Short mmCIF file of C-alpha atoms and ligand atoms in Angstrom, two decimals:
data_model
loop_
_atom_site.label_atom_id
_atom_site.label_comp_id
_atom_site.label_asym_id
_atom_site.label_seq_id
_atom_site.Cartn_x
_atom_site.Cartn_y
_atom_site.Cartn_z
CA MET A 1242 -1.68 3.45 28.75
CA PRO A 1243 -4.21 0.91 30.85
CA GLU A 1244 -4.07 -2.98 29.43
CA SER A 1245 -8.59 -2.07 29.47
CA GLU A 1246 -10.75 -0.10 30.21
CA ILE A 1247 -11.66 1.59 33.15
CA PRO A 1248 -14.85 1.60 32.80
CA LEU A 1249 -16.67 5.04 34.56
CA SER A 1250 -18.98 3.35 36.14
CA ARG A 1251 -19.94 -0.52 36.68
CA PRO A 1252 -23.16 -2.69 38.59
CA ASP A 1253 -21.71 -4.49 41.40
CA ILE A 1254 -24.22 -8.19 40.80
CA THR A 1255 -22.87 -10.83 42.56
CA ASP A 1256 -24.71 -14.30 42.68
CA LEU A 1257 -26.81 -13.33 45.39
CA GLU A 1258 -28.60 -10.95 42.68
CA GLU A 1259 -27.69 -13.74 40.02
CA THR A 1260 -30.20 -16.58 42.35
CA MET A 1261 -33.43 -14.15 43.62
CA VAL A 1262 -33.58 -12.32 39.77
CA LEU A 1263 -34.30 -16.31 39.01
CA ALA A 1264 -35.56 -16.51 41.27
CA ALA A 1265 -38.49 -14.61 40.82
CA LEU A 1266 -38.53 -14.99 36.56
CA ARG A 1267 -39.33 -19.09 38.16
CA SER A 1268 -42.20 -17.86 40.54
CA GLY A 1269 -44.62 -17.17 37.67
CA ARG A 1270 -45.41 -14.39 39.06
CA LEU A 1271 -44.10 -11.68 37.19
CA SER A 1272 -45.87 -7.91 37.91
CA ILE A 1273 -47.21 -6.05 41.34
CA GLY A 1274 -45.60 -9.29 43.29
CA PRO A 1275 -43.87 -9.68 46.73
CA MET A 1276 -40.62 -8.25 45.05
CA VAL A 1277 -42.01 -5.05 44.53
CA GLU A 1278 -43.63 -5.39 47.81
CA GLN A 1279 -39.81 -5.70 49.74
CA PHE A 1280 -37.81 -4.29 47.95
CA GLU A 1281 -40.45 -0.63 48.73
CA THR A 1282 -40.46 -1.86 52.87
CA LEU A 1283 -36.40 -1.56 52.42
CA VAL A 1284 -36.31 1.29 51.55
CA ALA A 1285 -38.04 2.68 52.29
CA THR A 1286 -36.70 1.53 56.13
CA ARG A 1287 -33.80 3.61 54.99
CA ALA A 1288 -34.90 6.76 54.16
CA GLY A 1289 -37.23 5.71 57.87
CA CYS A 1290 -40.31 6.03 55.96
CA ARG A 1291 -43.51 4.95 56.48
CA TYR A 1292 -44.33 4.38 52.77
CA GLY A 1293 -42.59 3.42 49.86
CA VAL A 1294 -43.83 2.80 46.02
CA ALA A 1295 -42.42 1.31 43.09
CA VAL A 1296 -41.21 2.45 39.36
CA ASN A 1297 -39.76 2.06 36.69
CA SER A 1298 -37.69 4.93 36.96
CA GLY A 1299 -36.00 8.17 38.79
CA THR A 1300 -38.19 11.31 35.98
CA SER A 1301 -41.80 9.03 36.39
CA GLY A 1302 -41.02 8.96 40.60
CA LEU A 1303 -40.34 12.42 40.48
CA TYR A 1304 -43.06 13.61 37.83
CA LEU A 1305 -45.64 11.25 39.55
CA ALA A 1306 -44.15 13.44 43.75
CA LEU A 1307 -45.29 16.33 41.99
CA ARG A 1308 -48.54 15.40 39.34
CA ALA A 1309 -49.91 13.88 44.05
CA LEU A 1310 -49.36 16.76 45.18
CA ASN A 1311 -51.30 19.08 42.81
CA ILE A 1312 -48.36 20.99 40.71
CA GLY A 1313 -48.83 21.88 36.61
CA PRO A 1314 -49.38 24.57 34.94
CA GLY A 1315 -49.07 28.19 36.27
CA ASP A 1316 -47.00 27.28 39.59
CA GLU A 1317 -43.10 26.99 40.29
CA VAL A 1318 -40.65 25.20 41.74
CA ILE A 1319 -37.05 26.05 43.10
CA THR A 1320 -34.69 23.82 41.95
CA THR A 1321 -30.87 23.12 40.86
CA PRO A 1322 -29.36 24.68 37.64
CA PHE A 1323 -26.68 22.15 38.13
CA SER A 1324 -28.00 18.36 38.17
CA PHE A 1325 -28.62 15.74 35.92
CA VAL A 1326 -31.79 16.85 33.95
CA ALA A 1327 -34.98 14.66 35.27
CA SER A 1328 -34.52 17.26 38.31
CA ALA A 1329 -35.71 19.93 35.95
CA ASN A 1330 -37.55 17.98 33.70
CA CYS A 1331 -40.12 16.49 36.11
CA ILE A 1332 -40.92 20.04 36.41
CA LEU A 1333 -41.43 20.84 32.91
CA MET A 1334 -43.23 17.56 32.37
CA ALA A 1335 -45.64 18.85 35.29
CA GLY A 1336 -46.68 22.16 33.12
CA ALA A 1337 -45.02 24.07 36.03
CA LYS A 1338 -42.19 26.71 35.71
CA PRO A 1339 -38.68 25.46 36.29
CA VAL A 1340 -37.99 28.50 38.37
CA PHE A 1341 -33.37 28.80 39.20
CA VAL A 1342 -30.94 29.47 42.35
CA ASP A 1343 -27.76 29.53 41.91
CA ILE A 1344 -25.77 27.15 43.78
CA ASP A 1345 -22.97 27.21 47.16
CA PRO A 1346 -19.56 26.97 45.41
CA VAL A 1347 -18.16 25.43 48.24
CA THR A 1348 -20.87 22.06 49.05
CA LEU A 1349 -22.77 22.52 44.65
CA ASN A 1350 -25.73 22.20 46.37
CA MET A 1351 -28.35 24.91 46.31
CA ASP A 1352 -27.22 28.53 48.11
CA PRO A 1353 -30.41 28.30 50.70
CA SER A 1354 -30.29 32.26 51.14
CA GLN A 1355 -31.21 31.72 47.60
CA VAL A 1356 -33.88 29.84 47.37
CA GLU A 1357 -35.60 31.39 50.08
CA GLU A 1358 -34.51 35.19 47.84
CA ALA A 1359 -36.90 32.86 44.31
CA ILE A 1360 -40.30 32.59 46.44
CA THR A 1361 -42.83 33.89 44.81
CA PRO A 1362 -47.24 33.32 45.81
CA ARG A 1363 -47.27 31.11 42.93
CA THR A 1364 -43.69 29.54 44.04
CA LYS A 1365 -45.14 25.34 44.63
CA GLY A 1366 -42.87 23.93 46.11
CA ILE A 1367 -39.06 22.83 46.20
CA VAL A 1368 -37.52 20.47 44.32
CA ALA A 1369 -33.93 19.52 46.08
CA VAL A 1370 -31.14 17.58 44.62
CA GLU A 1371 -28.45 15.77 46.48
CA THR A 1372 -26.87 16.56 44.04
CA PHE A 1373 -23.40 13.50 44.24
CA GLY A 1374 -25.06 12.07 47.00
CA ASN A 1375 -24.13 14.94 49.24
CA PRO A 1376 -26.45 16.91 51.70
CA ALA A 1377 -25.45 19.51 52.56
CA HIS A 1378 -28.05 21.84 53.46
CA MET A 1379 -31.34 19.79 52.94
CA ASP A 1380 -32.04 20.46 56.50
CA THR A 1381 -32.38 24.60 55.58
CA TYR A 1382 -34.33 24.07 52.55
CA ALA A 1383 -36.53 21.64 54.57
CA GLN A 1384 -36.58 24.62 57.84
CA ILE A 1385 -37.59 27.74 54.41
CA ALA A 1386 -40.63 24.84 53.42
CA ALA A 1387 -41.81 24.87 55.81
CA ARG A 1388 -42.17 28.55 56.91
CA TYR A 1389 -43.23 29.34 53.86
CA GLU A 1390 -45.85 26.35 53.85
CA ILE A 1391 -44.52 24.27 50.21
CA PRO A 1392 -43.04 20.74 50.40
CA VAL A 1393 -39.78 20.44 49.89
CA ILE A 1394 -39.49 17.43 46.83
CA GLU A 1395 -36.44 15.26 47.30
CA ASP A 1396 -34.80 13.98 44.89
CA CYS A 1397 -32.86 11.43 45.95
CA CYS A 1398 -32.07 9.64 42.96
CA GLU A 1399 -28.05 10.32 43.93
CA ALA A 1400 -27.59 9.70 47.24
CA LEU A 1401 -29.90 6.11 49.32
CA GLY A 1402 -28.13 5.43 52.13
CA THR A 1403 -26.76 8.73 53.00
CA VAL A 1404 -26.88 10.67 56.88
CA TYR A 1405 -26.76 13.72 57.37
CA LYS A 1406 -27.43 15.23 61.11
CA GLY A 1407 -29.09 11.81 62.07
CA ARG A 1408 -31.94 12.35 59.43
CA PRO A 1409 -31.01 9.55 56.42
CA ALA A 1410 -31.90 10.82 52.75
CA GLY A 1411 -35.67 10.50 51.94
CA HIS A 1412 -36.09 11.88 54.79
CA PHE A 1413 -36.11 15.90 54.19
CA GLY A 1414 -38.33 16.64 52.15
CA ARG A 1415 -42.15 15.77 52.55
CA VAL A 1416 -41.69 12.84 49.89
CA GLY A 1417 -38.36 11.64 47.84
CA VAL A 1418 -37.33 9.69 45.07
CA PHE A 1419 -34.65 7.41 44.50
CA GLY A 1420 -33.11 6.13 41.54
CA PHE A 1421 -32.03 2.74 40.23
CA TYR A 1422 -30.35 3.07 37.43
CA PRO A 1423 -26.98 1.54 36.68
CA ASN A 1424 -24.51 3.34 37.82
CA LYS A 1425 -26.32 4.92 40.66
CA GLN A 1426 -24.83 3.16 44.39
CA ILE A 1427 -27.72 0.30 43.85
CA THR A 1428 -29.70 -0.96 40.45
CA THR A 1429 -32.78 -1.86 38.77
CA GLY A 1430 -31.56 -1.91 35.75
CA GLU A 1431 -33.48 0.66 35.11
CA GLY A 1432 -35.58 2.09 38.34
CA GLY A 1433 -37.14 4.49 40.98
CA LEU A 1434 -38.56 4.59 44.31
CA ILE A 1435 -41.44 6.88 46.22
CA VAL A 1436 -40.79 7.28 50.13
CA THR A 1437 -43.11 9.44 52.30
CA ASP A 1438 -44.72 9.48 55.51
CA ASP A 1439 -47.89 11.12 53.97
CA GLN A 1440 -50.56 8.08 53.83
CA ARG A 1441 -52.41 9.90 50.47
CA LEU A 1442 -49.65 11.61 48.88
CA ALA A 1443 -48.38 7.30 48.77
CA GLU A 1444 -51.72 6.15 47.94
CA LEU A 1445 -52.01 8.53 44.57
CA CYS A 1446 -48.53 7.89 43.71
CA ARG A 1447 -49.19 3.71 44.17
CA SER A 1448 -52.86 4.29 42.12
CA MET A 1449 -50.93 7.12 38.63
CA ARG A 1450 -48.88 4.07 38.82
CA ASN A 1451 -50.93 1.37 38.08
CA GLN A 1452 -52.41 3.18 35.58
CA GLY A 1453 -55.12 4.87 37.96
CA ARG A 1454 -56.46 2.07 39.05
CA PRO A 1455 -57.22 1.61 41.81
CA ILE A 1456 -55.96 2.42 46.18
CA PRO A 1457 -55.85 -1.09 47.61
CA SER A 1458 -56.72 -1.51 51.11
CA SER A 1459 -53.10 -1.50 52.96
CA SER A 1460 -54.46 -5.32 54.00
CA ALA A 1461 -54.78 -5.91 49.98
CA THR A 1462 -52.40 -4.49 48.28
CA LEU A 1463 -51.86 -7.74 46.42
CA SER A 1464 -54.93 -9.29 45.65
CA ALA A 1465 -56.73 -6.02 44.82
CA LEU A 1466 -55.16 -5.18 41.95
CA GLU A 1467 -54.92 -8.58 40.14
CA PRO A 1468 -52.32 -8.52 37.05
CA PRO A 1469 -54.36 -10.35 33.74
CA GLY A 1470 -53.90 -13.67 34.09
CA SER A 1471 -55.31 -14.69 37.37
CA ALA A 1472 -59.04 -14.22 39.09
CA PRO A 1473 -59.32 -10.96 40.18
CA SER A 1474 -60.97 -10.74 43.37
CA THR A 1475 -62.63 -7.47 43.46
CA GLY A 1476 -63.43 -7.14 39.83
CA SER A 1477 -61.31 -3.44 40.30
CA TRP A 1478 -58.17 -4.28 37.32
CA LEU A 1479 -60.28 -2.71 34.22
CA ARG A 1480 -61.19 0.39 36.60
CA HIS A 1481 -59.82 3.26 36.16
CA GLU A 1482 -60.45 5.97 38.55
CA ARG A 1483 -58.30 9.00 37.54
CA LEU A 1484 -55.50 9.34 35.05
CA GLY A 1485 -52.59 7.65 35.74
CA TYR A 1486 -49.52 5.26 33.84
CA ASN A 1487 -47.86 2.37 33.34
CA PHE A 1488 -45.05 3.52 35.64
CA ARG A 1489 -43.91 -0.27 37.65
CA LEU A 1490 -41.64 -1.37 38.06
CA ALA A 1491 -41.18 -5.63 37.16
CA GLU A 1492 -40.61 -8.14 39.91
CA ILE A 1493 -37.83 -9.16 37.66
CA ASN A 1494 -36.35 -5.38 38.44
CA ALA A 1495 -37.74 -5.73 42.13
CA ALA A 1496 -35.61 -8.95 42.71
CA LEU A 1497 -32.34 -7.01 41.62
CA GLY A 1498 -32.93 -4.12 44.04
CA VAL A 1499 -33.41 -6.28 46.80
CA ALA A 1500 -31.08 -8.52 46.65
CA GLN A 1501 -28.28 -4.85 46.56
CA MET A 1502 -30.03 -3.65 49.09
CA LYS A 1503 -29.30 -6.54 51.73
CA ARG A 1504 -25.71 -6.00 50.33
CA LEU A 1505 -26.81 -2.11 50.58
CA ASP A 1506 -23.64 -1.45 53.96
CA ASP A 1507 -20.43 -3.08 51.95
CA ILE A 1508 -21.11 -1.71 48.61
CA LEU A 1509 -21.61 1.99 50.80
CA GLU A 1510 -18.29 1.36 52.77
CA ARG A 1511 -16.28 0.38 49.52
CA ARG A 1512 -17.09 3.17 48.00
CA GLN A 1513 -16.42 5.06 50.47
CA SER A 1514 -12.84 3.66 50.41
CA VAL A 1515 -12.60 3.72 46.28
CA ALA A 1516 -13.57 7.57 47.31
CA HIS A 1517 -10.80 8.11 50.22
CA ALA A 1518 -8.01 6.85 47.66
CA TYR A 1519 -8.95 9.11 45.58
CA LEU A 1520 -8.86 11.98 48.68
CA ASP A 1521 -5.97 10.94 50.02
CA ARG A 1522 -4.48 10.23 46.03
CA LEU A 1523 -5.37 13.05 43.92
CA GLY A 1524 -5.74 15.75 47.38
CA GLY A 1525 -2.07 17.74 47.61
CA ASN A 1526 -2.70 19.35 43.86
CA PRO A 1527 -3.87 22.80 43.45
CA HIS A 1528 -4.38 21.94 40.36
CA LEU A 1529 -8.01 20.37 42.10
CA VAL A 1530 -10.50 21.10 43.83
CA MET A 1531 -11.43 18.29 46.11
CA PRO A 1532 -15.33 17.71 46.61
CA THR A 1533 -16.45 19.04 50.52
CA ILE A 1534 -17.86 16.90 52.54
CA LEU A 1535 -19.93 18.93 55.64
CA ASP A 1536 -18.91 17.68 59.11
CA GLY A 1537 -22.46 16.18 60.22
CA THR A 1538 -22.32 14.03 57.30
CA SER A 1539 -22.51 10.27 56.83
CA MET A 1540 -21.40 10.11 52.63
CA SER A 1541 -23.33 7.17 50.15
CA TRP A 1542 -20.46 8.26 47.32
CA PHE A 1543 -22.39 7.89 43.70
CA VAL A 1544 -19.37 9.61 42.30
CA PHE A 1545 -16.04 11.09 43.08
CA VAL A 1546 -16.59 14.54 40.83
CA VAL A 1547 -12.97 16.36 40.69
CA ARG A 1548 -12.74 20.51 39.28
CA LEU A 1549 -10.44 21.90 37.73
CA ALA A 1550 -9.21 24.90 40.34
CA PRO A 1551 -10.87 28.42 39.13
CA SER A 1552 -7.76 29.75 36.41
CA TYR A 1553 -8.54 26.17 33.60
CA THR A 1554 -11.64 26.93 30.73
CA GLY A 1555 -14.02 24.54 29.84
CA GLU A 1556 -12.24 23.36 25.90
CA GLU A 1557 -9.60 22.58 28.94
CA ARG A 1558 -11.42 20.62 31.01
CA ASP A 1559 -12.98 19.16 27.87
CA ARG A 1560 -9.23 17.72 26.08
CA ILE A 1561 -8.61 17.12 29.26
CA VAL A 1562 -12.22 13.92 29.32
CA ARG A 1563 -11.11 13.35 25.43
CA GLY A 1564 -7.46 12.77 26.24
CA LEU A 1565 -8.69 10.17 29.58
CA ARG A 1566 -11.21 8.74 27.15
CA ARG A 1567 -8.25 8.10 24.76
CA GLN A 1568 -6.93 5.69 27.08
CA ASP A 1569 -8.99 3.82 27.32
CA ILE A 1570 -10.51 6.43 31.41
CA GLY A 1571 -14.36 6.69 31.23
CA SER A 1572 -14.45 10.83 32.55
CA VAL A 1573 -17.57 12.28 31.97
CA ASP A 1574 -18.70 16.42 32.58
CA TYR A 1575 -20.61 15.81 35.12
CA PHE A 1576 -22.83 18.15 34.49
CA PRO A 1577 -23.67 20.48 32.25
CA CYS A 1578 -25.97 23.83 33.19
CA ILE A 1579 -30.09 22.74 33.19
CA HIS A 1580 -30.93 26.13 32.26
CA LEU A 1581 -27.96 26.39 29.30
CA LEU A 1582 -29.87 23.95 27.09
CA PRO A 1583 -31.24 24.98 24.11
CA PHE A 1584 -35.11 24.12 25.40
CA TYR A 1585 -35.44 25.70 28.41
CA GLN A 1586 -32.75 28.73 26.68
CA GLU A 1587 -36.00 28.94 24.18
CA GLN A 1588 -38.85 28.06 26.76
CA PHE A 1589 -37.77 30.36 29.73
CA GLY A 1590 -35.28 32.48 28.36
CA TYR A 1591 -32.36 31.69 30.47
CA ARG A 1592 -29.00 32.94 28.95
CA PRO A 1593 -25.72 32.67 29.93
CA GLY A 1594 -24.52 34.14 33.30
CA MET A 1595 -28.06 33.94 35.16
CA TYR A 1596 -26.83 30.89 37.69
CA PRO A 1597 -22.64 32.09 37.45
CA ILE A 1598 -21.91 29.76 40.31
CA ALA A 1599 -23.65 26.40 38.50
CA GLU A 1600 -22.34 28.04 34.57
CA SER A 1601 -18.10 28.59 36.18
CA VAL A 1602 -18.75 25.14 38.23
CA SER A 1603 -19.79 23.11 35.45
CA GLN A 1604 -17.68 23.87 32.97
CA ARG A 1605 -14.32 22.98 35.43
CA THR A 1606 -15.90 19.49 36.90
CA LEU A 1607 -15.37 15.90 35.81
CA ALA A 1608 -15.95 12.61 36.92
CA LEU A 1609 -13.29 9.76 37.45
CA PRO A 1610 -14.76 5.82 37.22
CA PHE A 1611 -16.13 5.51 39.91
CA PHE A 1612 -17.33 1.56 41.15
CA ASN A 1613 -16.93 -0.31 44.16
CA THR A 1614 -14.61 -2.93 42.50
CA ILE A 1615 -12.28 -0.23 40.91
CA SER A 1616 -8.25 -2.21 41.55
CA THR A 1617 -6.30 0.21 43.25
CA ARG A 1618 -4.21 -0.09 41.00
CA GLU A 1619 -6.01 0.27 38.47
CA ILE A 1620 -7.21 4.43 40.45
CA ASP A 1621 -3.13 4.90 40.44
CA LEU A 1622 -4.01 4.53 36.49
CA VAL A 1623 -6.80 7.34 36.27
CA CYS A 1624 -4.39 9.26 38.74
CA GLN A 1625 -1.16 9.29 36.43
CA ALA A 1626 -3.69 9.94 33.87
CA LEU A 1627 -5.38 13.01 35.16
CA GLU A 1628 -1.36 14.58 36.20
CA MET A 1629 -0.73 14.16 33.24
CA LEU A 1630 -2.68 15.62 30.54
CA ILE A 1631 -3.15 18.55 33.12
CA GLY A 1632 0.65 18.82 32.99
CA GLN A 1633 -0.05 18.92 28.90
CA GLU A 1634 -1.97 21.51 30.21
CA ASN A 1635 0.12 23.67 31.66
CA LEU A 1636 3.19 23.76 29.29
CA THR A 1637 0.67 24.33 26.98
CA ARG A 1638 0.21 27.58 28.45
CA ALA A 1639 3.37 29.15 29.05
C1 PLP B 1408 -29.96 13.77 40.02
C2 PLP B 1408 -31.17 13.04 39.76
N1 PLP B 1408 -32.76 12.92 39.67
C3 PLP B 1408 -33.04 12.56 39.41
C4 PLP B 1408 -32.71 12.06 38.22
C5 PLP B 1408 -32.78 10.30 37.22
O1 PLP B 1408 -33.26 8.94 37.72
P1 PLP B 1408 -33.86 7.84 36.75
O2 PLP B 1408 -32.37 8.45 35.36
O3 PLP B 1408 -33.84 6.97 36.48
O4 PLP B 1408 -35.39 9.07 35.51
C6 PLP B 1408 -30.94 11.25 38.01
C7 PLP B 1408 -30.24 10.40 38.01
O5 PLP B 1408 -30.41 9.53 36.36
C8 PLP B 1408 -30.33 11.76 38.82
O6 PLP B 1408 -29.20 10.98 39.02
#
């Protein structure tokens, strides 16, 4: 039994983060300021994209991306049923229909051949998710989308820093969206960031995140959108050219993000060594299936999710998750299938059995504690507890 809790995730905050957040606080400029711009540049550069638009969550970023692409009622958007709910909810929020396709059981991303089969004349986009940070098939989705002249909206909320076949996450779609909730590789507390090479799309997102205010010229990004309290230089503060929202990221959050971005390579390296420690420790266990990372991938690990062998049931997995939690070890059933959520079933008639691979995988996956500062001893305790609980399930079966 661990002496203290081993959480599922824990943000990694150092003196640098504290110093930069304090400096933002003391700067007197708490919104629409230089920290947001710096954060946008750092993340867009990392994604190999020309433009970055910071927003207050990954969900709002995805929603803005769909709106900027003019996706709405009557349109269909293809996505995975095996993801965090926001990757399908953004389609609903835009008024379009999420069309799910089953996943490939090896990488847990959408099966590319099923993506192509699901395309109809109503299909207006593909929300392609790098599930758990794994970029498998992203290049293939992009090729399919190009053939049908529809955009890929890359939901790379879990994949900051991943590189696949030489291309960074965020650069496979017409637009990509990162998320910075505290369980992510880096955090801004809450936050997200849209990346794209498409200037018009970036400008639309920039305007919509800020109440539909006019799009500032690139030479006047700060002065054209003066917040109340400073003398408006252009008079555009109360001009609203389109339906917009307040999806702005505050300077304090952006400062946290800038500090985290400066440490990104160290953070990714540390996460890689934690993942490898788990792989070494659990890789030979016949009751478990480890994550599969394809050749050509430089993986940015978001979580460490293992799955029980196919003979295990959902009830057995749930008992193991509860058993870990009873020992103060964080664990969660990442992810329940989105199409089986009651409101998806009611609105679209999705039913169990429609996406059998996603359903089978989703009954057997469990996330283990995964964060930069987890110790070797804690990893060992997690693995011992997991193995013991799997052993207990086998005793009950016998
Ligand atoms: C794949 C995926 N998409 C979208 C989101 C939504 O991001 P947020 O929680 O910042 O709104 C998340 C994360 O939480 C995610 O993991």
